[in-house]
Short mmCIF file of C-alpha atoms (C1' of nucleotides) in Angstrom, two decimals:
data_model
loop_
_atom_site.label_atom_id
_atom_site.label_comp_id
_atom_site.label_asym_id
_atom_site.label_seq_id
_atom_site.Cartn_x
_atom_site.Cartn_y
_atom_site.Cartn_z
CA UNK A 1 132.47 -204.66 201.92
CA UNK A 2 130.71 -201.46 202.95
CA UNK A 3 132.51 -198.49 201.95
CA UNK A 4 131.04 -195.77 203.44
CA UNK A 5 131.90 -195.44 206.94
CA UNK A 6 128.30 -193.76 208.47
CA UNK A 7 126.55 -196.98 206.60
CA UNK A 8 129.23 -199.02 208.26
CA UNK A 9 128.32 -197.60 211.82
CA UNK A 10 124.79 -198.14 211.31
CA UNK A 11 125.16 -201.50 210.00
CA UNK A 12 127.11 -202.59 213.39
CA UNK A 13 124.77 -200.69 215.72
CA UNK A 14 121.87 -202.79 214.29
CA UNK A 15 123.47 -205.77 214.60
CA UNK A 16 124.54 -205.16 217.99
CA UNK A 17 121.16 -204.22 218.96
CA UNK A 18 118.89 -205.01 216.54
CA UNK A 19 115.92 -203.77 215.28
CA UNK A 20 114.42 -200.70 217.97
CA UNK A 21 110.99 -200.43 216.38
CA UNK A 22 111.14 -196.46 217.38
CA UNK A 23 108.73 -194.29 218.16
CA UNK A 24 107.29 -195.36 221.11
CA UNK A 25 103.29 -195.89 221.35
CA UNK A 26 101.62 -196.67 224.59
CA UNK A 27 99.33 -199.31 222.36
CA UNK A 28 102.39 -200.84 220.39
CA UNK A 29 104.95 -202.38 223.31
CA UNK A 30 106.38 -205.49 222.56
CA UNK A 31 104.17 -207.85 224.98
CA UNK A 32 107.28 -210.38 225.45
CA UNK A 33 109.09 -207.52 227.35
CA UNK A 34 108.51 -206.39 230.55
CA UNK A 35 109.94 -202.86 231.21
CA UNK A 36 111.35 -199.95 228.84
CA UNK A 37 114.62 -199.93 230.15
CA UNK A 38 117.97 -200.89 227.57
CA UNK A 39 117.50 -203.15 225.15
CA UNK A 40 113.67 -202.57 224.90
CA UNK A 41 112.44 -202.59 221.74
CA UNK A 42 108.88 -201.49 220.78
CA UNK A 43 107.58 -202.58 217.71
CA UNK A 44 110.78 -203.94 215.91
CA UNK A 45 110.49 -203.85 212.29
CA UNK A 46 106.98 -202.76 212.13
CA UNK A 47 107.08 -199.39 210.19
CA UNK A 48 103.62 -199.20 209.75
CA UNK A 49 102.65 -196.48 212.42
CA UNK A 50 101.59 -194.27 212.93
CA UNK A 51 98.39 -195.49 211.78
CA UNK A 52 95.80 -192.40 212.92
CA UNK A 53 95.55 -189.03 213.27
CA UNK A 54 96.04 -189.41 217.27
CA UNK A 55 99.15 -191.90 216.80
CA UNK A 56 100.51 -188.94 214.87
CA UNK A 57 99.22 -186.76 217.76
CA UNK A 58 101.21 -188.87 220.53
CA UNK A 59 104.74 -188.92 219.03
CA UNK A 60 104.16 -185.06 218.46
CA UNK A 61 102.89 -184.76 222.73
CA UNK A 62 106.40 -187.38 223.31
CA UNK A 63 108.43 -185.07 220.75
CA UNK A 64 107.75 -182.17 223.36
CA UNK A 65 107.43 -183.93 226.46
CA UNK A 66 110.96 -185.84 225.66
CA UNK A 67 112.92 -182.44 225.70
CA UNK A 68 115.71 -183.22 227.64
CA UNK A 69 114.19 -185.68 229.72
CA UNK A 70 113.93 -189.52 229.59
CA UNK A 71 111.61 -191.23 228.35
CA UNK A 72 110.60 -192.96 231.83
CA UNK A 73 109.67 -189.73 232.57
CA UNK A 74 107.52 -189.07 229.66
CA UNK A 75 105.82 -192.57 229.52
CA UNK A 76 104.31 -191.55 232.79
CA UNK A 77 103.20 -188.25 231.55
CA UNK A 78 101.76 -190.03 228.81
CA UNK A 79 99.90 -192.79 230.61
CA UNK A 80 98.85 -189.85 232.91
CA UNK A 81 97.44 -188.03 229.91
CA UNK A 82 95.87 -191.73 228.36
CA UNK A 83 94.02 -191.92 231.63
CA UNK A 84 92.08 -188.56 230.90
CA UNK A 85 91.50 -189.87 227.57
CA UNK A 86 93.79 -186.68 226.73
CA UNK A 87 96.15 -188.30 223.68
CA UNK A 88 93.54 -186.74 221.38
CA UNK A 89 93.88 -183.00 220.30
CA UNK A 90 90.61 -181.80 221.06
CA UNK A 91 90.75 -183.29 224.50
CA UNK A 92 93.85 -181.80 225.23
CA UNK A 93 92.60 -178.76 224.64
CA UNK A 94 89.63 -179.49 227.16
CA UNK A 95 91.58 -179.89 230.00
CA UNK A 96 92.02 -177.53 233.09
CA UNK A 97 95.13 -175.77 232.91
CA UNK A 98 95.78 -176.80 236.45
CA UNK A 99 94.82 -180.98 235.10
CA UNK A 100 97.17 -180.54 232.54
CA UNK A 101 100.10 -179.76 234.35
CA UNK A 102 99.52 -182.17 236.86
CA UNK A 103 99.22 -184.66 234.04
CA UNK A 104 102.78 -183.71 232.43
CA UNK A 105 104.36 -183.01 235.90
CA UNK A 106 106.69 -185.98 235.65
CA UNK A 107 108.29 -184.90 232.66
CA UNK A 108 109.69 -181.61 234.23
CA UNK A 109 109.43 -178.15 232.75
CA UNK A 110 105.57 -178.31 232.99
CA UNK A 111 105.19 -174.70 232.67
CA UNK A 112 106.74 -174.68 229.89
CA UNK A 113 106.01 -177.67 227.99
CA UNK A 114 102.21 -176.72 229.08
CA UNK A 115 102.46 -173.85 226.69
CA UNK A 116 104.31 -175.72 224.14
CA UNK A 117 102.06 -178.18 223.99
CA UNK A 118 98.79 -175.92 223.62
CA UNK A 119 100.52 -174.38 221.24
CA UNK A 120 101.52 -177.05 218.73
CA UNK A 121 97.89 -178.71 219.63
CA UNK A 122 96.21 -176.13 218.12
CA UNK A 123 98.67 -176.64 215.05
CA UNK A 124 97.83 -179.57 214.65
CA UNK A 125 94.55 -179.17 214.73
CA UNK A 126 94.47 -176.49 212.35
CA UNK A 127 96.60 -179.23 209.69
CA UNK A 128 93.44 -180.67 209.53
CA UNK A 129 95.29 -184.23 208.64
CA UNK A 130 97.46 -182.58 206.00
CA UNK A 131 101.49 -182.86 206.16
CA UNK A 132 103.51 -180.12 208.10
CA UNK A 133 106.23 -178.13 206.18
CA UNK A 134 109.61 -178.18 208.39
CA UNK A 135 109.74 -174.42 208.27
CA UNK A 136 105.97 -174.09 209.45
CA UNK A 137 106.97 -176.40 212.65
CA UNK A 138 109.79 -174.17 213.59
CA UNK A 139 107.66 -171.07 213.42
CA UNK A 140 105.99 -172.73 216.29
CA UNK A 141 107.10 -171.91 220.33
CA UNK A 142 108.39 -174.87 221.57
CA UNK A 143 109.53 -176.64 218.68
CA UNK A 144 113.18 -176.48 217.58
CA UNK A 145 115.25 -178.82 215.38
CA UNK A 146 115.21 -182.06 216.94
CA UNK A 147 111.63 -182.03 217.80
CA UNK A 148 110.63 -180.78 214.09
CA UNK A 149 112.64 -183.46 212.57
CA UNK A 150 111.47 -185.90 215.12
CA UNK A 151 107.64 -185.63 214.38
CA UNK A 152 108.47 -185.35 210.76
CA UNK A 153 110.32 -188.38 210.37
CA UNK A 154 108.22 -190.32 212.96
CA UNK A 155 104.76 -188.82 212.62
CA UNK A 156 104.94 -187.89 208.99
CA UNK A 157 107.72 -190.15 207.18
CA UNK A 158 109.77 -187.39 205.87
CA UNK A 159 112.80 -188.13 205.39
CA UNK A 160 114.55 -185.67 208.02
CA UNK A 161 117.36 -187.24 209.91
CA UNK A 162 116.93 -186.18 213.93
CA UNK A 163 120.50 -185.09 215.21
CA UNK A 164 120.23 -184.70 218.75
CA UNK A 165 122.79 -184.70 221.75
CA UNK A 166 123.37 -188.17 221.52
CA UNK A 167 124.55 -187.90 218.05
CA UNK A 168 126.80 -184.97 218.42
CA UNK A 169 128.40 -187.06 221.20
CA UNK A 170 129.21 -190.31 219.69
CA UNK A 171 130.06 -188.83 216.35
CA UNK A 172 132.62 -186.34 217.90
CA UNK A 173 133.83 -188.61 219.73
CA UNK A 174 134.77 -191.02 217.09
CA UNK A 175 135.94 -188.02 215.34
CA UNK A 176 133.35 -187.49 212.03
CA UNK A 177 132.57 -184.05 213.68
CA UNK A 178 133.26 -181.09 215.84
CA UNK A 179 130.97 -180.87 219.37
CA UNK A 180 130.38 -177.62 218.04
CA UNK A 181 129.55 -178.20 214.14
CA UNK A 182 125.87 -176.19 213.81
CA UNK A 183 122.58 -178.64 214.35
CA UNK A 184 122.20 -178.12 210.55
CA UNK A 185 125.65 -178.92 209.32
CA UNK A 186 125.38 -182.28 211.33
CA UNK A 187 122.02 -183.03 209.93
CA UNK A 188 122.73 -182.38 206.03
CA UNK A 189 126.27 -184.06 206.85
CA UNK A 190 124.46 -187.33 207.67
CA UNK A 191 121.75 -187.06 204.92
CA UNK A 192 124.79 -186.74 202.65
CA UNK A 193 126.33 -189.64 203.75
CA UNK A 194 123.32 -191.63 203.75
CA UNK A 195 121.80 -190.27 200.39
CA UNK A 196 123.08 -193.26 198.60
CA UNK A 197 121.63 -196.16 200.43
CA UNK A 198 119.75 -198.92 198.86
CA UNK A 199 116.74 -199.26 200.62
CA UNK A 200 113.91 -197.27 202.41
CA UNK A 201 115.59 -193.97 203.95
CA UNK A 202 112.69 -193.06 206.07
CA UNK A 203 113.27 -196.85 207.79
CA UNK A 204 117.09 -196.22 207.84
CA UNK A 205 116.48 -192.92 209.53
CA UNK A 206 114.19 -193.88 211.50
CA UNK A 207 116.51 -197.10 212.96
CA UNK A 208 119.24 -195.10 212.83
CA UNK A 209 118.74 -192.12 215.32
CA UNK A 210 116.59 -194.73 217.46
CA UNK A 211 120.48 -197.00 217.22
CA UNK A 212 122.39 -193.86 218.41
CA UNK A 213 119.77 -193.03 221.21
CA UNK A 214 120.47 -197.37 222.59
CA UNK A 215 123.87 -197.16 222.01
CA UNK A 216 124.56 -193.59 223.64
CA UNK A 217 122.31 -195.26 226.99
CA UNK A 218 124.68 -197.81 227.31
CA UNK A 219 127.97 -196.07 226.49
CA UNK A 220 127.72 -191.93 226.31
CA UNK A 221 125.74 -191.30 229.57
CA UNK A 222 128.33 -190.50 231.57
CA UNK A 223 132.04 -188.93 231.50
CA UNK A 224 134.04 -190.04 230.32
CA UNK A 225 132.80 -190.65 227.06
CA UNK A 226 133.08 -193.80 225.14
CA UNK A 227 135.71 -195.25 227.40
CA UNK A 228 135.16 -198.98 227.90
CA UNK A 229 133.15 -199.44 225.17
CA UNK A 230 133.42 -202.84 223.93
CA UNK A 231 131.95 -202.38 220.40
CA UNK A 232 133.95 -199.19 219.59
CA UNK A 233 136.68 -200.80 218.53
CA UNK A 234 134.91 -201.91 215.70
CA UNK A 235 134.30 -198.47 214.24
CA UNK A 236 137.69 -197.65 213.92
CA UNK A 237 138.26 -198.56 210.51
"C1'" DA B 1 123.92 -186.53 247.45
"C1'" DG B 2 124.51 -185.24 243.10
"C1'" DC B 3 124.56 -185.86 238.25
"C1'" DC B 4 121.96 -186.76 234.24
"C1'" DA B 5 118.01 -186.70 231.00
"C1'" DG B 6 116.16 -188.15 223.20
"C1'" DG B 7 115.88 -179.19 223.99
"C1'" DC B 8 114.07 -174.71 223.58
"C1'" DT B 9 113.60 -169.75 224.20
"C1'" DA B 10 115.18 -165.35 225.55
"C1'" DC B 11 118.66 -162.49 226.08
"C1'" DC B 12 123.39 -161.18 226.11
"C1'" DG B 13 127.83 -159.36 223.85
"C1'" DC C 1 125.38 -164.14 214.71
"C1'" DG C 2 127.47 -167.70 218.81
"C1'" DG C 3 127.18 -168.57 223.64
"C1'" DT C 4 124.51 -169.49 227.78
"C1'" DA C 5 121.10 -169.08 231.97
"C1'" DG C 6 116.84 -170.78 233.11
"C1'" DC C 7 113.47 -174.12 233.01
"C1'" DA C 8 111.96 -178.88 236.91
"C1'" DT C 9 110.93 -183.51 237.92
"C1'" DG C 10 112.45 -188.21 238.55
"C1'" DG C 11 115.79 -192.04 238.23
"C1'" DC C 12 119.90 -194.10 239.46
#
DNA sequence: AGCCAGGCTACCG
DNA sequence: CGGTAGCATGGC
């Protein structure tokens, strides 16, 4: 009997969808599925990666790429940017302004997420393989919140839990928050929550905001809101 | 056709 | 401070 009613939501996400095997890599798709769509998973229960500097360096390029827009979108940008060899800092750095953009075009914003990108390249370069500090990633243009928490808990393993719209959906929804509860009262609510759990956080984290991202595709996309949602039931307790 | 997408910055009162 | 316009392409 789970007591704790965030544990309890997590614990029936992952059984309805198992194991998501977040963040995407180009070089770590599960070969046994064909496309990305719901219900992909990438490299379920493998919490291994990133296992190089320029793993690290591709969920920080999908962190910024992924800013509201889907990941379709951003797997092309990606691929477009694998193709030029570009999913390497220095590389990136290399490339025509003009290349570039053409290269991210897909995943909309280019102008800006150009400059974002250049900007938190040259950050990372700069780290010179060492760990970010959360505070240093927010002094950068281009990175809020959810994308500092997203390459530190995916990049890094720091154990930062990502609270993005998704979240703030589903949970006010069911009722654990208000839509318009502050990004950081939502994150140090869940951490709170959480801070008791038996078991690796980072991989609970890490399954957990990947959970709320599958479930939210299937049920939060579109208004209204969590209405026909078979598995909902469940977490009324 | 039109809404939606795994946000962020700049600027407003 | 909190609230919001603007950013842009692609998928369904």
């Amino acid at each position: 009997m789970i007591e704790n009613n965030f544990l309890e939501i997590y614990s029936t996400l992952l059984n309805e969808y198992g194991f998501q095997g977040w963040w995407p890599l180009l070089t770590h798709k599960s070969e046994n599925l064909s496309n990305n769509g719901p219900g992909f998973a990438y490299h379920p229960n493998d919490y291994s990666l990133p296992k190089c500097e320029n793993e690290k360096f591709e969920i920080i390029l999908g962190s910024i790429l992924t800013q509201n827009t889907s990941w379709q979108s951003v797997e092309q940008a990606l691929k477009n940017l694998n193709n030029l060899s570009a999913i390497d800092p220095f590389k990136i750095l290399e490339l025509s302004e003009d290349n570039l953009k053409t290269a991210i075009r897909s995943a909309g914003y280019y102008n800006q997420k150009y400059n974002y990108i250049q900007n938190i390249t040259k950050f990372f370069i700069d780290l010179n393989k060492t760990t970010p500090t959360r505070k240093e990633l927010l002094e950068i243009k281009g990175v809020g919140n959810e994308t500092a928490d997203s390459i530190l808990l995916y990049a890094y393993k720091k154990e930062e839990f990502i609270v993005d719209a998704y979240t703030k959906r589903i949970f006010s929804y069911l009722g654990y928050i208000n839509d318009k509860d502050s990004y950081m009262t939502i994150k140090k609510l869940f951490e709170s929550e959480l801070k008791n759990f038996r078991g690796n956080k980072i991989e609970l984290f890490q399954e957990y905001h990947a959970l709320i991202v599958e479930h939210a595709k299937n049920y939060y996309s579109k208004k209204p809101y969590g209405i026909n949602d078979d598995i909902l039931d469940i977490f009324k307790i």
